[in-house]
Short mmCIF file of C-alpha atoms (C1' of nucleotides) in Angstrom, two decimals:
data_model
loop_
_atom_site.label_atom_id
_atom_site.label_comp_id
_atom_site.label_asym_id
_atom_site.label_seq_id
_atom_site.Cartn_x
_atom_site.Cartn_y
_atom_site.Cartn_z
CA MET R 583 156.84 18.75 220.56
CA GLN R 584 159.07 15.72 220.51
CA ILE R 585 161.66 15.45 223.05
CA LYS R 586 164.34 15.12 220.49
CA GLU R 587 163.29 18.34 219.06
CA VAL R 588 163.22 19.90 222.63
CA VAL R 589 166.72 18.61 223.37
CA ALA R 590 168.08 19.96 220.36
CA PHE R 591 166.42 23.38 220.82
CA GLY R 592 167.85 23.59 224.07
CA HIS R 593 171.28 22.82 223.27
CA ARG R 594 171.31 25.03 220.27
CA HIS R 595 169.68 28.08 222.06
CA PHE R 596 170.62 28.28 225.56
CA LEU R 597 173.98 27.98 227.55
CA PRO R 598 173.50 24.55 229.02
CA ASN R 599 173.89 23.89 232.70
CA LEU R 600 173.18 27.48 233.58
CA SER R 601 169.61 28.62 234.75
CA ILE R 602 168.16 31.69 236.02
CA ASP R 603 165.54 31.66 238.84
CA LEU R 604 163.57 34.67 240.19
CA VAL R 605 162.04 35.48 243.43
CA ILE R 606 159.35 37.63 242.47
CA ILE R 607 158.15 39.54 245.37
CA GLY R 608 154.70 41.36 245.94
CA TYR R 609 152.93 42.91 248.64
CA GLY R 610 149.42 42.62 249.98
CA ASP R 611 147.47 42.39 253.25
CA ASP R 612 150.45 43.71 255.05
CA ALA R 613 152.27 40.97 254.20
CA LEU R 614 155.26 40.04 251.36
CA GLN R 615 154.27 37.55 249.18
CA CYS R 616 156.13 35.42 246.39
CA LEU R 617 155.11 34.11 243.07
CA LEU R 618 155.46 30.47 242.44
CA LEU R 619 154.50 28.11 239.99
CA LYS R 620 152.98 24.66 240.22
CA VAL R 621 154.53 21.55 238.76
CA GLY R 622 152.95 18.28 239.62
CA ASP R 623 152.40 18.44 243.38
CA LYS R 624 155.03 20.83 244.16
CA TRP R 625 156.17 24.45 243.50
CA LEU R 626 158.79 26.00 241.77
CA LEU R 627 160.22 29.34 241.18
CA PRO R 628 159.67 31.08 238.04
CA GLY R 629 162.91 31.03 235.72
CA GLY R 630 164.51 30.34 232.73
CA TYR R 631 167.65 29.91 230.59
CA VAL R 632 170.34 32.23 229.08
CA LYS R 633 170.05 32.43 225.18
CA ARG R 634 173.21 32.30 223.43
CA GLU R 635 173.03 35.47 222.00
CA GLU R 636 171.93 37.64 225.08
CA SER R 637 173.70 38.61 228.09
CA VAL R 638 172.88 37.38 231.61
CA GLU R 639 171.04 40.42 232.47
CA GLU R 640 169.02 40.53 229.27
CA ALA R 641 168.07 37.06 229.96
CA THR R 642 166.93 38.01 233.42
CA VAL R 643 164.84 40.92 232.25
CA ASN R 644 163.53 38.79 229.25
CA ILE R 645 162.35 35.99 231.49
CA LEU R 646 160.74 38.32 233.94
CA ARG R 647 158.83 39.99 231.04
CA THR R 648 157.71 36.90 229.37
CA ARG R 649 156.67 35.53 232.88
CA THR R 650 154.79 38.38 234.15
CA GLY R 651 154.37 40.95 231.38
CA LEU R 652 156.47 43.54 233.32
CA GLU R 653 158.72 45.87 231.75
CA ASP R 654 160.57 48.41 234.09
CA THR R 655 161.25 46.38 237.17
CA TYR R 656 163.49 46.47 240.22
CA LEU R 657 165.91 43.50 240.01
CA LYS R 658 168.57 42.51 242.31
CA PHE R 659 171.24 39.88 242.26
CA LEU R 660 170.77 37.50 245.00
CA ALA R 661 173.38 34.60 245.00
CA VAL R 662 174.73 31.69 242.96
CA PHE R 663 173.41 28.13 243.80
CA GLY R 664 175.86 25.81 242.73
CA GLY R 665 175.56 22.58 244.64
CA LYS R 666 176.90 19.40 242.73
CA ASP R 667 173.58 17.77 242.93
CA ARG R 668 171.37 20.36 241.69
CA GLN R 669 169.35 18.61 238.76
CA PHE R 670 165.89 18.49 237.69
CA SER R 671 165.47 14.89 237.34
CA GLU R 672 162.37 14.60 239.49
CA VAL R 673 160.68 17.66 238.26
CA SER R 674 161.51 16.89 234.60
CA ARG R 675 159.98 13.51 235.01
CA GLU R 676 157.14 14.83 236.76
CA PHE R 677 155.88 17.03 234.01
CA MET R 678 157.05 14.84 231.06
CA GLN R 679 154.69 12.38 232.51
CA LYS R 680 151.94 14.58 232.88
CA LEU R 681 152.30 15.71 229.11
CA GLY R 682 152.34 11.97 228.23
CA MET R 683 155.88 12.31 227.02
CA GLU R 684 158.59 9.58 227.47
CA TRP R 685 161.06 10.61 230.15
CA SER R 686 164.54 10.41 229.05
CA GLU R 687 167.98 10.43 230.86
CA ASP R 688 169.38 12.78 228.21
CA TYR R 689 166.69 15.19 228.12
CA TRP R 690 168.60 18.43 228.07
CA MET R 691 166.84 19.83 231.13
CA ASN R 692 167.76 16.80 233.01
CA ASN R 693 171.16 17.93 233.70
CA ARG R 694 173.07 19.46 236.73
CA PHE R 695 172.36 23.30 236.56
CA VAL R 696 174.11 26.08 238.25
CA SER R 697 171.34 28.61 239.10
CA LEU R 698 171.92 32.40 239.12
CA THR R 699 169.04 33.79 241.27
CA TYR R 700 167.72 37.24 241.49
CA TYR R 701 164.85 38.79 243.42
CA SER R 702 162.59 41.33 242.02
CA LEU R 703 160.10 43.63 243.71
CA VAL R 704 156.72 44.04 241.66
CA ASN R 705 153.23 45.72 241.89
CA LYS R 706 150.97 42.53 242.02
CA GLU R 707 148.33 44.53 240.51
CA LYS R 708 150.41 44.96 237.28
CA THR R 709 151.66 41.53 237.26
CA HIS R 710 150.05 39.07 234.84
CA PRO R 711 151.75 35.74 235.32
CA LYS R 712 151.87 33.39 232.28
CA ILE R 713 151.53 29.72 232.55
CA SER R 714 153.85 27.79 230.32
CA PHE R 715 153.26 24.29 228.95
CA VAL R 716 155.41 23.26 231.87
CA ASP R 717 153.48 24.42 234.91
CA GLU R 718 149.87 24.23 235.67
CA ALA R 719 149.03 27.06 238.00
CA PHE R 720 150.61 29.96 239.81
CA ALA R 721 149.97 31.50 243.08
CA TRP R 722 151.18 33.88 245.68
CA PHE R 723 152.46 32.85 248.88
CA ASP R 724 153.27 34.48 252.01
CA PHE R 725 156.87 33.94 252.97
CA ASP R 726 156.02 32.30 256.39
CA ASP R 727 153.58 29.81 254.82
CA LEU R 728 155.25 28.34 251.88
CA PRO R 729 154.21 25.27 250.06
CA GLU R 730 156.54 22.15 249.36
CA MET R 731 158.81 23.16 246.67
CA TRP R 732 161.18 21.40 244.26
CA MET R 733 164.72 21.12 245.08
CA ASP R 734 166.40 23.88 247.02
CA HIS R 735 163.84 26.54 245.97
CA ARG R 736 162.72 26.80 249.35
CA ASP R 737 166.16 27.83 250.41
CA ILE R 738 166.32 30.33 247.68
CA VAL R 739 163.33 32.06 248.60
CA LEU R 740 164.19 32.28 252.22
CA THR R 741 167.70 33.75 251.26
CA ALA R 742 165.81 36.39 249.32
CA ARG R 743 163.61 37.17 252.29
CA GLU R 744 166.79 37.69 254.50
CA GLN R 745 168.51 39.54 251.88
CA LEU R 746 165.61 41.86 251.20
CA THR R 747 165.33 42.62 254.96
CA ARG R 748 168.85 43.43 255.26
CA ASP R 749 168.72 45.77 252.15
CA ALA R 750 165.62 47.63 253.30
CA GLN R 751 167.32 48.45 256.64
CA ARG R 752 170.11 50.52 254.92
CA GLU R 753 168.46 51.62 251.68
CA TYR R 754 165.03 52.42 250.31
CA SER R 755 163.74 48.92 249.08
CA ALA R 756 160.03 49.46 248.46
CA HIS R 757 160.07 49.71 244.74
CA ASN R 758 157.14 48.86 242.86
CA LEU R 759 155.45 47.06 246.04
CA LEU R 760 153.08 50.09 246.32
CA PRO R 761 150.98 51.75 243.70
CA GLU R 762 152.59 54.78 242.11
CA VAL R 763 150.83 57.31 244.67
CA PHE R 764 150.93 56.22 248.30
CA THR R 765 150.57 57.79 251.69
CA MET R 766 153.08 57.78 254.53
CA PRO R 767 150.95 55.34 256.55
CA ASP R 768 151.00 53.00 253.51
CA LEU R 769 154.86 53.25 253.19
CA HIS R 770 155.08 52.71 256.91
CA ARG R 771 153.09 49.48 256.93
CA LEU R 772 155.08 48.19 254.00
CA HIS R 773 158.39 48.80 255.54
CA GLN R 774 157.27 46.97 258.81
CA ALA R 775 156.26 44.10 256.71
CA ILE R 776 159.77 44.08 254.95
CA VAL R 777 161.86 44.39 258.03
CA GLY R 778 159.57 42.17 260.14
CA SER R 779 159.17 44.54 263.28
CA LYS R 780 157.68 47.58 264.57
CA VAL R 781 159.19 51.03 263.41
CA ASP R 782 158.75 54.37 265.24
CA ARG R 783 156.15 56.07 262.99
CA SER R 784 157.22 59.43 263.70
CA ARG R 785 160.98 58.84 263.03
CA PHE R 786 160.23 56.82 259.80
CA GLN R 787 158.28 59.64 258.30
CA LYS R 788 161.28 62.08 259.13
CA THR R 789 163.88 59.83 257.71
CA MET R 790 161.92 59.18 254.37
CA LEU R 791 161.28 62.70 253.81
CA ALA R 792 164.75 63.55 254.55
CA THR R 793 166.02 61.24 251.76
CA GLY R 794 164.48 63.75 249.55
CA LEU R 795 163.08 60.85 247.12
CA PHE R 796 159.67 61.78 247.74
CA GLU R 797 157.39 64.20 246.01
CA ARG R 798 154.49 65.38 248.15
CA LEU R 799 151.07 65.49 246.53
CA PRO R 800 147.72 66.78 247.61
CA ARG R 801 146.07 65.18 250.62
CA VAL R 802 143.64 62.34 249.80
CA GLN R 803 140.09 63.06 250.42
CA LYS R 804 138.80 60.18 252.96
CA THR R 805 135.54 59.37 254.40
CA THR R 806 136.96 57.44 257.23
CA PRO R 807 137.57 59.32 260.46
CA GLY R 808 140.89 61.21 261.09
CA ARG R 809 143.15 63.72 259.48
CA ASN R 810 143.56 63.28 255.70
CA PRO R 811 147.11 62.10 254.95
CA TYR R 812 149.15 63.51 252.12
CA GLN R 813 150.15 61.38 249.30
CA TYR R 814 153.54 60.84 247.87
CA ARG R 815 155.15 59.80 244.26
CA LEU R 816 158.74 58.56 244.10
CA LYS R 817 160.86 61.55 242.47
CA LYS R 818 162.15 60.27 239.11
CA MET S 728 198.43 17.45 224.30
CA GLN S 729 196.66 17.49 221.04
CA ILE S 730 193.78 20.23 220.71
CA LYS S 731 191.40 17.35 220.31
CA GLU S 732 192.17 16.00 223.67
CA VAL S 733 191.99 19.20 225.15
CA VAL S 734 188.47 19.84 223.73
CA ALA S 735 187.35 16.38 224.73
CA PHE S 736 188.91 16.88 228.13
CA GLY S 737 187.27 20.16 228.59
CA HIS S 738 183.81 19.13 227.46
CA ARG S 739 184.08 15.95 229.47
CA HIS S 740 185.23 17.33 232.71
CA PHE S 741 183.71 20.75 233.01
CA LEU S 742 180.54 22.57 233.01
CA PRO S 743 180.86 24.44 229.61
CA ASN S 744 180.26 28.16 229.36
CA LEU S 745 180.99 28.69 232.86
CA SER S 746 184.28 30.05 234.32
CA ILE S 747 185.42 31.22 237.82
CA ASP S 748 187.66 34.25 237.95
CA LEU S 749 189.33 35.29 241.26
CA VAL S 750 190.50 38.60 242.52
CA ILE S 751 193.39 37.71 244.67
CA ILE S 752 194.24 40.38 246.88
CA GLY S 753 197.39 41.04 248.93
CA TYR S 754 198.90 43.81 250.81
CA GLY S 755 202.50 45.29 250.87
CA ASP S 756 203.99 48.71 250.96
CA ASP S 757 200.93 50.42 252.51
CA ALA S 758 199.11 49.53 249.32
CA LEU S 759 196.78 46.70 248.01
CA GLN S 760 197.88 44.52 245.27
CA CYS S 761 196.30 42.06 243.04
CA LEU S 762 197.80 38.97 241.56
CA LEU S 763 197.85 38.57 237.91
CA LEU S 764 198.88 36.28 235.12
CA LYS S 765 200.59 37.11 232.05
CA VAL S 766 199.49 35.76 228.64
CA GLY S 767 200.82 37.14 225.64
CA ASP S 768 201.36 40.88 226.02
CA LYS S 769 198.39 41.20 228.53
CA TRP S 770 197.26 40.14 231.80
CA LEU S 771 194.53 38.09 233.18
CA LEU S 772 193.04 37.20 236.35
CA PRO S 773 193.66 33.60 237.78
CA GLY S 774 190.83 31.39 237.11
CA GLY S 775 189.42 28.15 236.25
CA TYR S 776 186.21 25.97 235.56
CA VAL S 777 183.71 24.00 237.45
CA LYS S 778 184.16 20.27 237.46
CA ARG S 779 181.02 18.34 236.64
CA GLU S 780 181.24 16.51 240.03
CA GLU S 781 182.16 19.38 242.14
CA SER S 782 180.05 22.16 243.47
CA VAL S 783 180.93 25.91 242.43
CA GLU S 784 182.19 26.61 246.10
CA GLU S 785 184.40 23.48 245.97
CA ALA S 786 185.44 24.71 242.34
CA THR S 787 186.50 28.20 243.80
CA VAL S 788 188.24 26.65 246.83
CA ASN S 789 189.98 24.19 244.49
CA ILE S 790 191.19 26.66 241.95
CA LEU S 791 192.56 28.99 244.63
CA ARG S 792 194.46 26.03 246.09
CA THR S 793 195.92 24.93 242.93
CA ARG S 794 196.70 28.48 241.69
CA THR S 795 198.17 29.75 245.09
CA GLY S 796 198.90 26.68 247.27
CA LEU S 797 196.56 28.34 249.90
CA GLU S 798 194.20 26.38 251.97
CA ASP S 799 192.27 28.15 254.55
CA THR S 800 191.48 31.43 252.78
CA TYR S 801 188.91 34.12 252.76
CA LEU S 802 186.55 34.01 249.75
CA LYS S 803 183.76 36.21 248.89
CA PHE S 804 181.50 36.40 246.02
CA LEU S 805 181.63 39.46 243.91
CA ALA S 806 179.42 39.39 240.90
CA VAL S 807 178.30 37.79 237.78
CA PHE S 808 179.95 38.80 234.64
CA GLY S 809 177.53 37.65 231.83
CA GLY S 810 177.95 39.97 228.74
CA LYS S 811 177.19 38.30 225.49
CA ASP S 812 180.31 38.97 224.10
CA ARG S 813 182.58 37.52 226.73
CA GLN S 814 184.65 35.11 224.94
CA PHE S 815 188.42 34.26 225.11
CA SER S 816 189.07 34.13 221.26
CA GLU S 817 192.03 36.68 221.44
CA VAL S 818 193.48 34.98 224.74
CA SER S 819 193.26 31.70 223.32
CA ARG S 820 194.34 32.11 219.81
CA GLU S 821 197.36 34.22 221.61
CA PHE S 822 198.53 31.26 223.67
CA MET S 823 197.70 28.68 221.26
CA GLN S 824 200.18 30.41 218.90
CA LYS S 825 202.75 30.56 221.51
CA LEU S 826 202.65 26.91 222.18
CA GLY S 827 202.88 26.32 218.40
CA MET S 828 199.52 24.85 218.23
CA GLU S 829 196.87 25.47 215.61
CA TRP S 830 194.27 27.68 216.76
CA SER S 831 190.82 26.53 215.95
CA GLU S 832 187.43 27.93 216.12
CA ASP S 833 186.13 25.15 218.02
CA TYR S 834 188.56 24.81 220.80
CA TRP S 835 186.35 24.46 223.64
CA MET S 836 187.78 27.43 225.56
CA ASN S 837 187.01 29.51 222.62
CA ASN S 838 183.47 30.06 223.71
CA ARG S 839 181.25 32.55 225.31
CA PHE S 840 181.91 32.27 228.94
CA VAL S 841 179.60 33.66 231.90
CA SER S 842 182.08 34.34 234.84
CA LEU S 843 181.51 33.92 238.47
CA THR S 844 183.89 36.18 240.02
CA TYR S 845 185.10 36.22 243.77
CA TYR S 846 187.68 38.04 245.68
CA SER S 847 190.01 36.34 248.08
CA LEU S 848 192.11 38.15 250.64
CA VAL S 849 195.61 36.41 251.15
CA ASN S 850 198.81 36.64 252.69
CA LYS S 851 201.27 37.52 250.02
CA GLU S 852 204.12 35.59 251.89
CA LYS S 853 202.19 32.65 252.09
CA THR S 854 201.20 32.69 248.52
CA HIS S 855 202.94 30.68 245.77
CA PRO S 856 201.43 31.08 242.44
CA LYS S 857 201.74 28.30 239.98
CA ILE S 858 202.26 28.91 236.54
CA SER S 859 200.22 26.63 234.16
CA PHE S 860 201.02 25.89 230.53
CA VAL S 861 198.93 28.70 229.45
CA ASP S 862 200.47 31.87 231.30
CA GLU S 863 204.18 32.65 231.25
CA ALA S 864 204.45 34.83 234.42
CA PHE S 865 202.70 36.14 237.46
CA ALA S 866 202.99 39.48 239.35
CA TRP S 867 201.38 41.67 241.99
CA PHE S 868 200.01 44.97 240.98
CA ASP S 869 198.87 47.83 242.65
CA PHE S 870 195.33 48.69 242.02
CA ASP S 871 195.91 52.11 240.80
CA ASP S 872 198.67 50.79 238.45
CA LEU S 873 197.04 48.08 236.66
CA PRO S 874 198.51 46.82 233.31
CA GLU S 875 196.54 46.19 230.16
CA MET S 876 194.34 43.20 230.76
CA TRP S 877 192.18 40.90 228.41
CA MET S 878 188.55 41.28 228.01
CA ASP S 879 186.67 42.91 231.09
CA HIS S 880 189.08 41.71 233.70
CA ARG S 881 190.12 45.22 234.49
CA ASP S 882 186.33 45.93 235.27
CA ILE S 883 186.37 43.02 237.38
CA VAL S 884 189.36 44.08 239.36
CA LEU S 885 187.92 47.51 240.09
CA THR S 886 184.77 46.30 241.05
CA ALA S 887 186.49 43.95 243.51
CA ARG S 888 188.21 47.13 244.76
CA GLU S 889 185.08 49.01 245.31
CA GLN S 890 183.26 46.26 246.93
CA LEU S 891 186.13 45.55 249.47
CA THR S 892 186.29 49.26 250.37
CA ARG S 893 182.47 49.19 250.94
CA ASP S 894 182.79 45.92 252.98
CA ALA S 895 185.73 47.09 255.25
CA GLN S 896 183.49 50.10 256.25
CA ARG S 897 181.10 47.81 258.15
CA GLU S 898 182.93 44.76 259.14
CA TYR S 899 186.29 43.48 259.85
CA SER S 900 187.94 42.87 256.22
CA ALA S 901 191.51 42.32 256.94
CA HIS S 902 191.66 38.58 256.96
CA ASN S 903 195.01 37.18 255.90
CA LEU S 904 196.48 40.48 254.53
CA LEU S 905 198.59 40.83 257.67
CA PRO S 906 200.88 38.15 259.12
CA GLU S 907 199.18 36.32 262.02
CA VAL S 908 200.93 38.49 264.58
CA PHE S 909 200.54 42.18 263.90
CA THR S 910 200.63 45.53 265.62
CA MET S 911 197.88 48.11 266.19
CA PRO S 912 199.81 50.69 263.71
CA ASP S 913 200.02 47.99 261.27
CA LEU S 914 196.28 47.32 261.28
CA HIS S 915 195.52 50.98 261.14
CA ARG S 916 197.92 51.47 258.00
CA LEU S 917 196.06 48.43 256.32
CA HIS S 918 192.72 49.79 257.11
CA GLN S 919 193.47 53.02 255.67
CA ALA S 920 194.83 51.60 252.57
CA ILE S 921 191.83 49.52 252.09
CA VAL S 922 189.36 52.38 252.72
CA GLY S 923 191.56 54.92 250.95
CA SER S 924 191.24 57.48 253.25
CA LYS S 925 192.84 58.78 256.89
CA VAL S 926 190.97 57.31 259.81
CA ASP S 927 191.51 58.70 263.24
CA ARG S 928 194.06 56.58 264.98
CA SER S 929 192.57 56.69 268.75
CA ARG S 930 189.04 55.96 267.69
CA PHE S 931 190.31 53.13 265.34
CA GLN S 932 192.16 51.44 268.15
CA LYS S 933 189.28 51.80 270.44
CA THR S 934 186.73 50.36 268.01
CA MET S 935 189.10 47.51 267.07
CA LEU S 936 189.60 46.45 270.51
CA ALA S 937 185.87 46.93 271.24
CA THR S 938 185.13 44.23 268.96
CA GLY S 939 186.71 41.58 271.06
CA LEU S 940 188.26 39.79 268.08
CA PHE S 941 191.87 40.45 269.14
CA GLU S 942 194.06 38.87 271.62
CA ARG S 943 196.83 41.02 272.94
CA LEU S 944 200.44 39.64 273.07
CA PRO S 945 203.71 40.82 274.46
CA ARG S 946 205.22 43.96 273.11
CA VAL S 947 207.51 43.64 269.98
CA GLN S 948 211.00 44.43 270.63
CA LYS S 949 211.98 47.25 267.99
CA THR S 950 215.01 48.80 266.77
CA THR S 951 213.50 52.03 265.51
CA PRO S 952 212.71 54.98 267.90
CA GLY S 953 209.67 55.13 269.91
CA ARG S 954 207.66 52.98 272.32
CA ASN S 955 207.46 49.44 271.61
CA PRO S 956 203.72 48.48 270.48
CA TYR S 957 201.73 45.65 271.42
CA GLN S 958 201.27 42.86 269.08
CA TYR S 959 197.84 41.31 268.30
CA ARG S 960 196.37 38.32 267.01
CA LEU S 961 192.88 37.33 265.80
CA LYS S 962 190.99 35.17 268.36
CA LYS S 963 189.94 31.91 266.64
"C1'" DT A 746 224.92 61.80 279.50
"C1'" DC A 747 221.34 64.54 278.22
"C1'" DA A 748 218.04 66.72 275.25
"C1'" DA A 749 215.35 66.12 271.23
"C1'" DA A 750 212.53 63.52 268.26
"C1'" DA A 751 209.45 60.10 267.06
"C1'" DG A 752 206.20 56.27 267.86
"C1'" DT A 753 202.59 54.43 270.87
"C1'" DG A 754 198.74 53.77 273.96
"C1'" DT A 755 195.08 55.75 276.47
"C1'" DT A 756 192.20 59.19 278.47
"C1'" DC A 757 189.26 63.33 278.13
"C1'" DC A 758 186.52 66.75 275.63
"C1'" DT A 759 183.21 68.61 272.49
"C1'" DG A 760 180.31 69.16 268.78
"C1'" DT A 761 177.40 66.44 265.87
"C1'" DT A 762 174.20 62.91 264.67
"C1'" DA A 763 171.11 59.45 265.64
"C1'" DC A 764 167.66 57.24 268.18
"C1'" DA A 765 163.27 56.39 270.98
"C1'" DC A 766 159.52 58.25 272.71
"C1'" DC A 767 156.07 61.61 273.86
"C1'" DC A 768 152.52 64.70 272.86
"C1'" DA A 769 150.37 68.89 270.77
"C1'" DT A 770 148.01 70.17 266.88
"C1'" DG A 771 145.10 69.73 262.48
"C1'" DT A 772 141.21 67.42 260.14
"C1'" DA K 1050 140.06 58.58 265.40
"C1'" DC K 1051 144.02 59.21 262.64
"C1'" DA K 1052 148.03 61.77 260.62
"C1'" DT K 1053 151.52 65.33 261.08
"C1'" DG K 1054 155.50 66.87 262.77
"C1'" DG K 1055 157.62 69.41 266.73
"C1'" DG K 1056 160.15 68.46 270.97
"C1'" DT K 1057 163.32 66.32 274.22
"C1'" DG K 1058 166.46 63.65 276.71
"C1'" DT K 1059 169.88 60.00 276.02
"C1'" DA K 1060 173.29 57.51 273.39
"C1'" DA K 1061 176.56 56.90 269.89
"C1'" DC K 1062 180.10 58.69 267.26
"C1'" DA K 1063 183.56 61.48 265.16
"C1'" DG K 1064 187.65 63.99 265.58
"C1'" DG K 1065 190.83 66.34 268.18
"C1'" DA K 1066 194.06 67.62 271.94
"C1'" DA K 1067 196.54 66.19 275.67
"C1'" DC K 1068 199.25 63.23 278.03
"C1'" DA K 1069 202.14 59.39 279.57
"C1'" DC K 1070 205.45 56.49 278.26
"C1'" DT K 1071 209.28 54.35 275.60
"C1'" DT K 1072 213.02 54.17 272.65
"C1'" DT K 1073 216.34 55.75 269.28
"C1'" DT K 1074 219.44 59.53 267.75
"C1'" DG K 1075 222.62 63.19 267.91
"C1'" DA K 1076 224.92 66.83 270.12
#
DNA sequence: TCAAAAGTGTTCCTGTTACACCCATGT
DNA sequence: ACATGGGTGTAACAGGAACACTTTTGA
């Protein structure tokens, strides 16, 4: 694809100067993790642009789907990042060079962008990230072990982490982070990973069940020692 | 000003397809009110655009200042309104006609816009709205007595109302809505107007004073019957 | 001048809910 | 050893009720 075509394509199909960035959050090994894409020697949040004929919400859902294959996910608005110096010059030069293409000042992506950021809670097992021609790899990173990232994407990730913690303290925020069927100890561990502190086990179970959000299923049959826990499912 | 100049000016100076809309909230007669501008036979939220050389936050503050003359105000992000059919065709045609100018499809404002909305709490007495060449009047409206408004601006206003009520239930949200010096009954009435329900007087006073946010001043000298109330001021 | 009414600040009380922690019981 | 879930004492909170005080108003 020639640069001029890309430029023209960008301007014709997308709202200029506006980008969507997603903090895609998964859960594994008792820790929250975040999906990042590698461009050059640094990492980037998955994201995209708003097509002229779609709403911002549709764009967000579409980006998430094309990036991860996920349909029915939990998406929540995070913040506007609108600093006057938010532009992709470095990133764009980096991967243009990698592709052997000539970097040009007026490449449409090499502009100032206002970024609308969202966070999404996903089931890692069901997530199948797709590499575009821009990025060379993807990986899940623990929130407290993030790599070097382009621009202010590290700030965005950390903002999402804080927001999720706050959200989890006043509402149920574990959507998609566990398999469809889970036990109360599972949920308890996840919740502790989200809020980042110990939570009383007995009270947690009480308050969770009191919400009425959960449907109790038969006990799991374990071989490990100890009483067999009930399984639960989110009521729809 | 010729249309072509306006078009050129818009494209040169502003980020296209991105607008800022402000829900400016004041307080009077025990009710919350909202500042609107009249264009043609309907009303509109005050707003503006983001200059290429300023951040979104700076733009928001600047818009508020040029529209109301207010400096130091309380501004809070509300939501993104990003529907695919959000365009100003009607409004723009309306006031172009009024100005005796020819309406044209490619007038830069006659585009789809993604709107970043904020709400601001202001002191009505200190607010001096400025009419631009676009709008012909301004007025304060009670939230439950809104006029017909352009586009989805009514939704925006109602969203702001809900958000403010929620905010007031967990944090102090009366910034600027009262004069610098006020009494506890004043604050109590305001708080009830915000949350939209009766609040126990004695407990309210207790919790407000317990926050330590307030500085007690000498009693006011009244002419109305009853004990003279203390005055308070927000500690800085 | 005096009593009534009305607005304000503060304390006390009571029932309820929330919270933190322990431990009995079942597998 | 692990999971469930009951119990218990404490703290926080909501909502009144009561009361003290101050000032206007009207008889």
